[in-house]
Short mmCIF file of C-alpha atoms in Angstrom, two decimals:
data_model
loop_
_atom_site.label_atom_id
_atom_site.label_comp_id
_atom_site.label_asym_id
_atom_site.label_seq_id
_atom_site.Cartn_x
_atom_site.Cartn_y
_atom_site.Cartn_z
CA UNK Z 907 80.23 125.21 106.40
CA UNK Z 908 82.79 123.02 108.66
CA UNK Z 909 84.69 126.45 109.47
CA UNK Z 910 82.45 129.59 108.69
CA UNK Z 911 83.70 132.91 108.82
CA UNK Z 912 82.75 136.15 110.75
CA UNK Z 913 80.07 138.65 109.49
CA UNK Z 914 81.42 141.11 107.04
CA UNK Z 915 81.86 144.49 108.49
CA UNK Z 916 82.01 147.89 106.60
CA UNK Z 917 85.65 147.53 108.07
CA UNK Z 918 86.60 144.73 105.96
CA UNK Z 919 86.59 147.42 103.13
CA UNK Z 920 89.92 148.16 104.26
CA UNK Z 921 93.52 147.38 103.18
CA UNK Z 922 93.87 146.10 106.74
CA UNK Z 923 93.47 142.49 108.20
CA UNK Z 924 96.28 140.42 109.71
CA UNK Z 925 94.69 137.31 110.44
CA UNK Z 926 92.06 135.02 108.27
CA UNK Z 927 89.03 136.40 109.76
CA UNK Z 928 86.88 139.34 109.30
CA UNK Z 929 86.96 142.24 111.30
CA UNK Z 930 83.86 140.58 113.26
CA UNK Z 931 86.33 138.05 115.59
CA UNK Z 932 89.74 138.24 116.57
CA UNK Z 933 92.80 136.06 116.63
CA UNK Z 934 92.14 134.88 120.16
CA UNK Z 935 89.42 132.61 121.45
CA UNK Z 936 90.67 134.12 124.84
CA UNK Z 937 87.46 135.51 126.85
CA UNK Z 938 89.79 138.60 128.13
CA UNK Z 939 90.26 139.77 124.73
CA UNK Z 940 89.55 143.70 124.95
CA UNK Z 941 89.80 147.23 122.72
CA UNK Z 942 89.20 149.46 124.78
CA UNK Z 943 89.41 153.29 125.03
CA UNK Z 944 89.79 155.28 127.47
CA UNK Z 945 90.18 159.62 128.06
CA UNK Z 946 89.57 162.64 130.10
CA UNK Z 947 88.90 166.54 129.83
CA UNK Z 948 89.72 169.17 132.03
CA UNK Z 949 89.32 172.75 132.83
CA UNK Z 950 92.56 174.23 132.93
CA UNK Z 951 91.95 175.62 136.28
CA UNK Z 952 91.03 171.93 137.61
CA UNK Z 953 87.26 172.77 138.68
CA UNK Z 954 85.40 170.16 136.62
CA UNK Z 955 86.77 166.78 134.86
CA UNK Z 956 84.82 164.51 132.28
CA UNK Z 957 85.85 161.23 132.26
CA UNK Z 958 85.24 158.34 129.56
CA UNK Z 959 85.88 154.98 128.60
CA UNK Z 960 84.54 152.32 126.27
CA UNK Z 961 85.84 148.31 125.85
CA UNK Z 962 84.85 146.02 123.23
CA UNK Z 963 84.95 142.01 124.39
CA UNK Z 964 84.33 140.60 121.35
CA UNK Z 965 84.47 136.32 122.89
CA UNK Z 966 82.52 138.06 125.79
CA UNK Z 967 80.01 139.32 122.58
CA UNK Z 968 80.04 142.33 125.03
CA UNK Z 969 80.53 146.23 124.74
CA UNK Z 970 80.45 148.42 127.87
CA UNK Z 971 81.54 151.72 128.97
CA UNK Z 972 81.44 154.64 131.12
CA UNK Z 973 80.81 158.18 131.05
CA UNK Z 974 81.47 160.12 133.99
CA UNK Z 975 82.06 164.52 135.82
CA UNK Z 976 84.03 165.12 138.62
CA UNK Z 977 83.67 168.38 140.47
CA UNK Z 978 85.66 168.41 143.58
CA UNK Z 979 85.04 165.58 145.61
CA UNK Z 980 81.77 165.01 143.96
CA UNK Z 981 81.33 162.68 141.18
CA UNK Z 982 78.67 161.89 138.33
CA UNK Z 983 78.98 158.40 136.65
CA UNK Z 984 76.55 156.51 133.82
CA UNK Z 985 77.55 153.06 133.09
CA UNK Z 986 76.23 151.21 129.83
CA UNK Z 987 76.70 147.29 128.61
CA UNK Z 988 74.79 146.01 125.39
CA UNK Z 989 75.38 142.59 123.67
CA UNK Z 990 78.00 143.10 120.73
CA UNK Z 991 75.91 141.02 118.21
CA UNK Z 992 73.50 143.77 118.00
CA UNK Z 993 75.41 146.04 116.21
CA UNK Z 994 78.96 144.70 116.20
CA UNK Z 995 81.07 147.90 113.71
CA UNK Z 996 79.21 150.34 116.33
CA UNK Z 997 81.25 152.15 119.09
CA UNK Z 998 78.50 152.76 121.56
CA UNK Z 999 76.42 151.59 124.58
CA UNK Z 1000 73.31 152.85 125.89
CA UNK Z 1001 74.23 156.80 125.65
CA UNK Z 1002 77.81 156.53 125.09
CA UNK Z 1003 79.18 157.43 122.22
CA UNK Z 1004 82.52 157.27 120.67
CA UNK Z 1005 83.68 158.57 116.93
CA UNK Z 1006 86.92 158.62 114.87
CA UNK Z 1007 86.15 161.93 113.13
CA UNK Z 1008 89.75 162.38 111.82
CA UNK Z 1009 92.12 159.74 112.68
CA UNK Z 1010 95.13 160.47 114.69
CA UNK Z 1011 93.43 164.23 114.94
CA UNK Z 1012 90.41 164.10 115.79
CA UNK Z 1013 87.81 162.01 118.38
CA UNK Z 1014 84.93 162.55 119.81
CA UNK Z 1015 83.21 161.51 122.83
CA UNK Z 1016 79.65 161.73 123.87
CA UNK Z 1017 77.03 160.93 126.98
CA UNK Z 1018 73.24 161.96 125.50
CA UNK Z 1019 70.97 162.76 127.80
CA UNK Z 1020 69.76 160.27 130.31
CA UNK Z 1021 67.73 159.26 132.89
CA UNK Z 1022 70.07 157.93 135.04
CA UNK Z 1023 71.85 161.14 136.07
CA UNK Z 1024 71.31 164.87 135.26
CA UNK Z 1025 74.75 165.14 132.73
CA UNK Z 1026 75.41 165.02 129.12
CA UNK Z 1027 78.69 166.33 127.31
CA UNK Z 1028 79.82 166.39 124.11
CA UNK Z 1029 83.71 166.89 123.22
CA UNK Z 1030 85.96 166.56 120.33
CA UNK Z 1031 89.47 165.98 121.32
CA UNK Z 1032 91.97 167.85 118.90
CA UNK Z 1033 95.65 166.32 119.11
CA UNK Z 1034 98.29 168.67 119.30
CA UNK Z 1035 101.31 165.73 119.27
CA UNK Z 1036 101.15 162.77 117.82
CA UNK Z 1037 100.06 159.72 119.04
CA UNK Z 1038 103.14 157.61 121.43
CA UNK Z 1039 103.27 154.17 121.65
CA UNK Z 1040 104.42 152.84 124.93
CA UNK Z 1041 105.92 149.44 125.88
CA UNK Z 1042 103.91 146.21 125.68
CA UNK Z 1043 102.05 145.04 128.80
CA UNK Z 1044 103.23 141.63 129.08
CA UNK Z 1045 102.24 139.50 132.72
CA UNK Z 1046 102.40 135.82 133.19
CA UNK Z 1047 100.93 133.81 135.81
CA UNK Z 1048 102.25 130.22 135.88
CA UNK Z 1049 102.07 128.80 132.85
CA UNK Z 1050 99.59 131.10 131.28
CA UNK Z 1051 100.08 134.80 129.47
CA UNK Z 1052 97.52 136.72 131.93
CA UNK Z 1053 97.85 139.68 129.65
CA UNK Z 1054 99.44 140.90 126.40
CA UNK Z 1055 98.54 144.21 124.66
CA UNK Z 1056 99.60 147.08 122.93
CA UNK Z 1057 98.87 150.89 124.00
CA UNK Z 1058 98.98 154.16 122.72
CA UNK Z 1059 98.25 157.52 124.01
CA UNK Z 1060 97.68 161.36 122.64
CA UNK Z 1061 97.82 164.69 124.11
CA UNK Z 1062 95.47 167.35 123.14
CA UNK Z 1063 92.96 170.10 123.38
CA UNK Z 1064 89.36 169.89 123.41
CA UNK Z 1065 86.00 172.00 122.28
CA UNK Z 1066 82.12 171.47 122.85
CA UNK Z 1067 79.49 171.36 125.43
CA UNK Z 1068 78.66 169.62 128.90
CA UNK Z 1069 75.46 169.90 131.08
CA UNK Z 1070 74.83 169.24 134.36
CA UNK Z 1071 71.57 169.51 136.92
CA UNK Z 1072 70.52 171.44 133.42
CA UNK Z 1073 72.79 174.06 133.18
CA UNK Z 1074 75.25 174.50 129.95
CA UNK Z 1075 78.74 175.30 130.02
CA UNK Z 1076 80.84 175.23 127.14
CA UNK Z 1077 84.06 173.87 126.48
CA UNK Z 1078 87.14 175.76 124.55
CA UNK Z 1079 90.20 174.57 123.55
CA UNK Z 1080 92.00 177.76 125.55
CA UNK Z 1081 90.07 176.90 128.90
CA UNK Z 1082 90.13 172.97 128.43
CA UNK Z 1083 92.71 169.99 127.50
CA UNK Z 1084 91.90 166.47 126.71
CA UNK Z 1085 94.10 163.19 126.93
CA UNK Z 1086 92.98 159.58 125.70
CA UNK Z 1087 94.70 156.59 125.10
CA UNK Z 1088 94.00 153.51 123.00
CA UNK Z 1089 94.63 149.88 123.75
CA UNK Z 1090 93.91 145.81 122.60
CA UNK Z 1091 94.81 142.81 123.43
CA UNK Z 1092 94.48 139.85 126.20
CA UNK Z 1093 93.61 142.07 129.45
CA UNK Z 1094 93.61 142.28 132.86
CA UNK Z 1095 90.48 142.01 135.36
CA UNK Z 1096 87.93 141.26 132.34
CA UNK Z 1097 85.13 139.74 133.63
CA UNK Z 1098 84.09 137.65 137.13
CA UNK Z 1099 87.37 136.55 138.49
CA UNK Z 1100 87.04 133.15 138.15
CA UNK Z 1101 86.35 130.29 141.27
CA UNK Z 1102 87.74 127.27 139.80
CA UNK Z 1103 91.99 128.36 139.35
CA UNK Z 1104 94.50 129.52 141.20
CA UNK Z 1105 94.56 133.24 142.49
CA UNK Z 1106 96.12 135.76 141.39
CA UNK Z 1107 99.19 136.41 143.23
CA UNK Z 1108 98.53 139.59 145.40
CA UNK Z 1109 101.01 141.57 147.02
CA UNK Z 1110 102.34 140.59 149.47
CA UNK Z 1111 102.37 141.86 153.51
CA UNK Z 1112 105.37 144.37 153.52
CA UNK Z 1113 105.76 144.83 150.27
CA UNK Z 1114 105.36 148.62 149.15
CA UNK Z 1115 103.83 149.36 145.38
CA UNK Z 1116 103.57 152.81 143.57
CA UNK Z 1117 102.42 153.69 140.24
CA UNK Z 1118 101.65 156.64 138.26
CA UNK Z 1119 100.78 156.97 134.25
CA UNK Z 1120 100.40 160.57 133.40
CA UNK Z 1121 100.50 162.38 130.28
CA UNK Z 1122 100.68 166.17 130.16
CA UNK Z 1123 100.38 168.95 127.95
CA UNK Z 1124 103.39 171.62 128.16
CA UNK Z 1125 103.29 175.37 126.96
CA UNK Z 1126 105.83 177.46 126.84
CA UNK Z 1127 105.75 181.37 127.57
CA UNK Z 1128 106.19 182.10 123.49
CA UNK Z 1129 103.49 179.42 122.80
CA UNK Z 1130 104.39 176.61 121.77
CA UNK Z 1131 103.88 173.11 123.26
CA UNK Z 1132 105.49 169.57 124.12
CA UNK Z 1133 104.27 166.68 125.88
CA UNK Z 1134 105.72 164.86 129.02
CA UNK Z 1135 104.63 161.07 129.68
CA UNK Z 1136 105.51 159.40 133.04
CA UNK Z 1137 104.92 156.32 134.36
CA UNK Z 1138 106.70 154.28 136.75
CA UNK Z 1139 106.03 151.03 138.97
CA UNK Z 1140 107.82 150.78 141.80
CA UNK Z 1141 107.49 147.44 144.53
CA UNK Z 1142 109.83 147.87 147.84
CA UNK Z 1143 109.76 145.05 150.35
CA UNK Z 1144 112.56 143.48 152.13
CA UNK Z 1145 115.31 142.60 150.51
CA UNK Z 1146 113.58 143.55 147.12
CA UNK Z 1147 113.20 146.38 145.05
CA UNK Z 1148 112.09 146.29 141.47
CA UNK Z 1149 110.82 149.89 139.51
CA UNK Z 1150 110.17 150.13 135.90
CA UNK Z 1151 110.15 153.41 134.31
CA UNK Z 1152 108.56 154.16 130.65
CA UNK Z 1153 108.58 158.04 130.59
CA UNK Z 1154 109.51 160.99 127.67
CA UNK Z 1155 109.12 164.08 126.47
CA UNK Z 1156 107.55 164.13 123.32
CA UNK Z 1157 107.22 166.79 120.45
CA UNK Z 1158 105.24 168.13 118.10
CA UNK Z 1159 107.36 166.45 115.28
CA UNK Z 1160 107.44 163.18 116.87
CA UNK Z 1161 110.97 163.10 118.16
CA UNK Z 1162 110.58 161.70 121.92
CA UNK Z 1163 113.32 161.92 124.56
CA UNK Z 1164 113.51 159.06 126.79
CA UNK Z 1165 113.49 159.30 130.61
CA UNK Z 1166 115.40 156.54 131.78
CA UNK Z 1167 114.37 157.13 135.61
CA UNK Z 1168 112.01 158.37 137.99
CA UNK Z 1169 112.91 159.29 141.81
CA UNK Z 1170 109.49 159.86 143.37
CA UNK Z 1171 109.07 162.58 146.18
CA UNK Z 1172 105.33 162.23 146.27
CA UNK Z 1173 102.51 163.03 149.30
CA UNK Z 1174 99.62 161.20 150.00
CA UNK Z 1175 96.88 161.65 152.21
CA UNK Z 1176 97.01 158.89 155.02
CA UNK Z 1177 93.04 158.75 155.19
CA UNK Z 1178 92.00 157.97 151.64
CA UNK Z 1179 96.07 157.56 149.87
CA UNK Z 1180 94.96 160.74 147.46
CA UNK Z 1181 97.92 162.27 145.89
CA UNK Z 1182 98.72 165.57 147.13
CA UNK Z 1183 101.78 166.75 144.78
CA UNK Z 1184 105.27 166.53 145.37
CA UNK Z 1185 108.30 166.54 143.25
CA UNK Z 1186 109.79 163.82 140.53
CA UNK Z 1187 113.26 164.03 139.68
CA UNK Z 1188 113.90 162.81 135.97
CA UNK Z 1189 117.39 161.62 134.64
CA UNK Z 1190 117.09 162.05 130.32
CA UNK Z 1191 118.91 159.65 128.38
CA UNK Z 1192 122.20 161.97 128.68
CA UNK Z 1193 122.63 161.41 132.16
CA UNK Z 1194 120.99 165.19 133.08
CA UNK Z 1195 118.76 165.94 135.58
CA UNK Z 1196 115.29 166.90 134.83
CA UNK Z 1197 113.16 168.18 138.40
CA UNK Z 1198 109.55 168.36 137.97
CA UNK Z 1199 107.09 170.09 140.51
CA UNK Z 1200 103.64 168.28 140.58
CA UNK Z 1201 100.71 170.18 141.83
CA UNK Z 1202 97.57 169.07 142.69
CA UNK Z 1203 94.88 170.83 141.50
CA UNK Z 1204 92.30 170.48 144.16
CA UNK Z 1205 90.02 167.09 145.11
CA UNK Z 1206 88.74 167.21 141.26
CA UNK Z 1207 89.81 163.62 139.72
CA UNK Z 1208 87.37 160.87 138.12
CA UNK Z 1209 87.46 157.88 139.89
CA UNK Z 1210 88.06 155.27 138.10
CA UNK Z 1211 86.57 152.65 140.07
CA UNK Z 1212 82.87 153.82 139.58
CA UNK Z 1213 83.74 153.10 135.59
CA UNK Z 1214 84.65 149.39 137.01
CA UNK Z 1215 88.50 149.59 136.92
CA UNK Z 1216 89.24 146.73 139.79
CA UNK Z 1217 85.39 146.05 139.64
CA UNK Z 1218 82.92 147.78 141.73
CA UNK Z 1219 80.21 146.45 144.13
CA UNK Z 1220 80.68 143.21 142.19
CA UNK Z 1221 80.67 143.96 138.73
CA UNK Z 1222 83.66 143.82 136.36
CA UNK Z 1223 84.66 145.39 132.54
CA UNK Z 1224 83.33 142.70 130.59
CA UNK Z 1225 80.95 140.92 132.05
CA UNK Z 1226 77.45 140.35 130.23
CA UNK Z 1227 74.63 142.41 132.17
CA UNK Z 1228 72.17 141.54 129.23
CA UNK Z 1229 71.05 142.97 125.96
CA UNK Z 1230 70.81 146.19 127.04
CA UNK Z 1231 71.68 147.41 130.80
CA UNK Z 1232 72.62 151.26 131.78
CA UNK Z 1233 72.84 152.51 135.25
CA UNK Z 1234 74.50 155.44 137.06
CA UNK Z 1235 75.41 156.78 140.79
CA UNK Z 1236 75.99 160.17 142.29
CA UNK Z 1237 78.25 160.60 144.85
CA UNK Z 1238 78.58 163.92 146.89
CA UNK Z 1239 81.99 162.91 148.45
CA UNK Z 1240 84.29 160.21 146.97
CA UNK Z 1241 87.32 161.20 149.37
CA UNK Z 1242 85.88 159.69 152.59
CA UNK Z 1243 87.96 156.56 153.63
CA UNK Z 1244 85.13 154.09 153.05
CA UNK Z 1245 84.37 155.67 149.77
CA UNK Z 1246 87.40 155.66 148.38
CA UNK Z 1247 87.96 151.68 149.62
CA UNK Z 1248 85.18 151.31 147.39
CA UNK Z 1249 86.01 152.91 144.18
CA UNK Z 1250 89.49 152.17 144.77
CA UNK Z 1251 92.63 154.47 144.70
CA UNK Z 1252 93.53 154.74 140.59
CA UNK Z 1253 91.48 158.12 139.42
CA UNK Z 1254 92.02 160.80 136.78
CA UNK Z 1255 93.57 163.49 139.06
CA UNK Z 1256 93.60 167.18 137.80
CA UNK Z 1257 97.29 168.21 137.83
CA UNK Z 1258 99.51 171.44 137.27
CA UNK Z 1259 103.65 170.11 136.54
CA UNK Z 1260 106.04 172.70 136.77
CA UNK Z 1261 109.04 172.14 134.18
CA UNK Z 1262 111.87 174.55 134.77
CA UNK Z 1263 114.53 172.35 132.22
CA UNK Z 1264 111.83 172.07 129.37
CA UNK Z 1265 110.66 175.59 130.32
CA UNK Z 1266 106.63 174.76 130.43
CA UNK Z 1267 104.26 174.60 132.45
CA UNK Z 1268 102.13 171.60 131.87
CA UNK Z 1269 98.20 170.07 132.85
CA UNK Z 1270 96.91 166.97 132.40
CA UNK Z 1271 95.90 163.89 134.04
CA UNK Z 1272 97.93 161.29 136.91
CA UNK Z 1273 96.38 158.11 137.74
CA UNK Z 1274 98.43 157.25 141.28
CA UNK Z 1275 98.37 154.18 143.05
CA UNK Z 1276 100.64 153.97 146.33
CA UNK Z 1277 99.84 150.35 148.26
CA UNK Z 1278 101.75 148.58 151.37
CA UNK Z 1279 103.95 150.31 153.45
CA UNK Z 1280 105.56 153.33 153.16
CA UNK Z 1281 106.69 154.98 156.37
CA UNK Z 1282 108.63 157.46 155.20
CA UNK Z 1283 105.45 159.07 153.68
CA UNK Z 1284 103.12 158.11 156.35
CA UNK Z 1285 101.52 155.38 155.34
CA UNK Z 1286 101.30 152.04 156.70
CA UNK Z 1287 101.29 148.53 155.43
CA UNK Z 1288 97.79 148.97 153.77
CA UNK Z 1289 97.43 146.31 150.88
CA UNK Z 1290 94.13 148.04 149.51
CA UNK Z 1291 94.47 149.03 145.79
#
């Protein structure tokens, strides 16, 4: 057969393809090709955090993921790569697990038992709004398209089980929430960066960056809920400025009003760039002002580093560590300055967002990043990320 086709998959059942292959190979022969998942749980009061994340590479024939507690500044983490071909329809590696049980409602995600580290969970994510879309991640270096893909993300609650150093606590939807998003396409930081091209442009001496991409869950004193969504790049240096903003408030119908800007009045901590709360100030659509007060709800956050976001001690999403490869870390303090240098700044921070406008009070999960200089905050011109 000149040009053979893919495997057939119990996916290829389905009313669903877009390109002349089965569900076995994509429409890319590019090697950063991902799918990748990627949520959190947390106890409302922000003592304990599960964290987890799974990426299929299917021209790396790789699928790895993470599974990971953090409780205070202490942090659990498994890590798990097996080769694709083995079992390419299944959504696992080593003991993580990942399920559609309803889709659009219902997901579940599970660590088994291991020996790498004493903790195991087991949570089904309920949605309470609909999934959101947000924009396309499109980035170009040179001549080539250095990433293109699509996201969505969904705000819920979350029931089940979690165990750690043997001891059982359960999880219920009116003590926990859950957030997880859902993305594919050509990706960022898959794999070994590579010797033979041209770097990646960094940023540059000078040149301040912040980020945050947080979705929350909102309740109201009568009950009912509503979602905020902010995110926000923002890179200061002289003579430049440049912030994008792709923020809303969502609702339980699906109607979604757009933020059209972000003024940041954040605080970091100088030692380790944590984010310590602060204030955003939205403007809606209409023009209106929208103030939001972000609290931090104590050193609890996943890192996201020690699931191999920016690569850790080497190692990078994607790369092929064998057949079958699991490993895991425990780490009694991940604020420390050298610590967090190491698992980088972007983690899964536990946060409480006051809403006076919308009239909720709202949890969920920030992922900050605040690089360069920024003097008016304290910090120097530190490029780390």
């Amino acid at each position: 057969m000149p040009h053979p086709i893919g495997p057939v998959l119990a996916a290829d059942e389905s009313f669903t393809h877009q390109v002349t292959e089965t569900f076995a190979n994509v429409g890319t022969s590019d090697p950063a090709w991902t799918e990748k998942v990627c949520a959190m749980a947390m106890a409302r009061d922000g003592s304990l955090q599960l964290g987890f994340g799974l990426g299929k590479y299917t021209n790396r024939n790789v699928m790895d993921g993470y599974a990971a507690l953090s409780r205070g500044a202490e942090q659990l983490t498994v890590r798990a790569s097996r080769e694709l071909a083995t079992a390419p329809g299944g959504t696992f590696a080593g003991p993580i697990h990942y399920e559609v049980v309803e889709p659009l409602r219902k997901v579940r995600f599970r660590l088994e038992r291991n020996e790498h580290q004493p903790l195991a969970f087991d949570w089904l994510f309920e949605a309470v709004l609909p999934p959101s879309a947000e924009e396309r991640t499109h980035l170009r270096n040179d001549f080539r398209v250095s990433a293109e893909l699509v996201r969505y993300h969904q705000i819920g609650v979350c029931s089940g089980w979690l165990e750690l150093d043997g001891a059982r606590r359960e999880i219920t939807p009116e003590t926990w929430i859950s957030t997880r998003d859902h993305s594919w396409g050509v990706r960022y930081d898959v794999g070994t960066p590579p010797t033979d091209t041209k770097p990646r442009p960094a940023i540059p001496p000078g040149f301040g960056f912040q980020m945050i991409w947080c979705p929350l869950l909102a309740e109201r004193k009568d009950g009912s809920h509503y979602g905020i969504f902010l995110h926000y790049t923002w890179i200061r240096g002289p003579g430049f400025a440049q912030k994008m903003v792709t923020a809303k408030i969502e609702h339980p119908d699906g109607r979604e009003e757009p933020i059209v800007d972000l003024a940041p009045e954040l605080r970091f901590d100088p030692r380790n760039r944590r984010l310590r709360g602060g204030r955003l100030v939205c403007t809606m659509q209409d023009g209106s002002e929208r103030p939001l007060e972000i609290e931090v709800l104590g050193e609890t956050g996943v890192q996201l580093g020690a699931g191999l976001y920016f690569g850790l001690d080497g190692h990078y999403h994607g790369e092929w560590r064998g057949a079958a490869h699991v490993e895991g870390e425990r780490i009694q303090d991940c604020s420390t300055p050298d610590t967090a240098r190491r698992l980088h700044q972007i983690r899964d921070t536990t946060v409480r967002v006051h809403d006076p406008v919308g009239g909720g009070i709202a949890l969920g999960n920030c992922q900050p990043i605040v690089s360069g200089p920024w003097p008016e905050l304290g910090l120097g011109d530190e490029g780390w990320l």
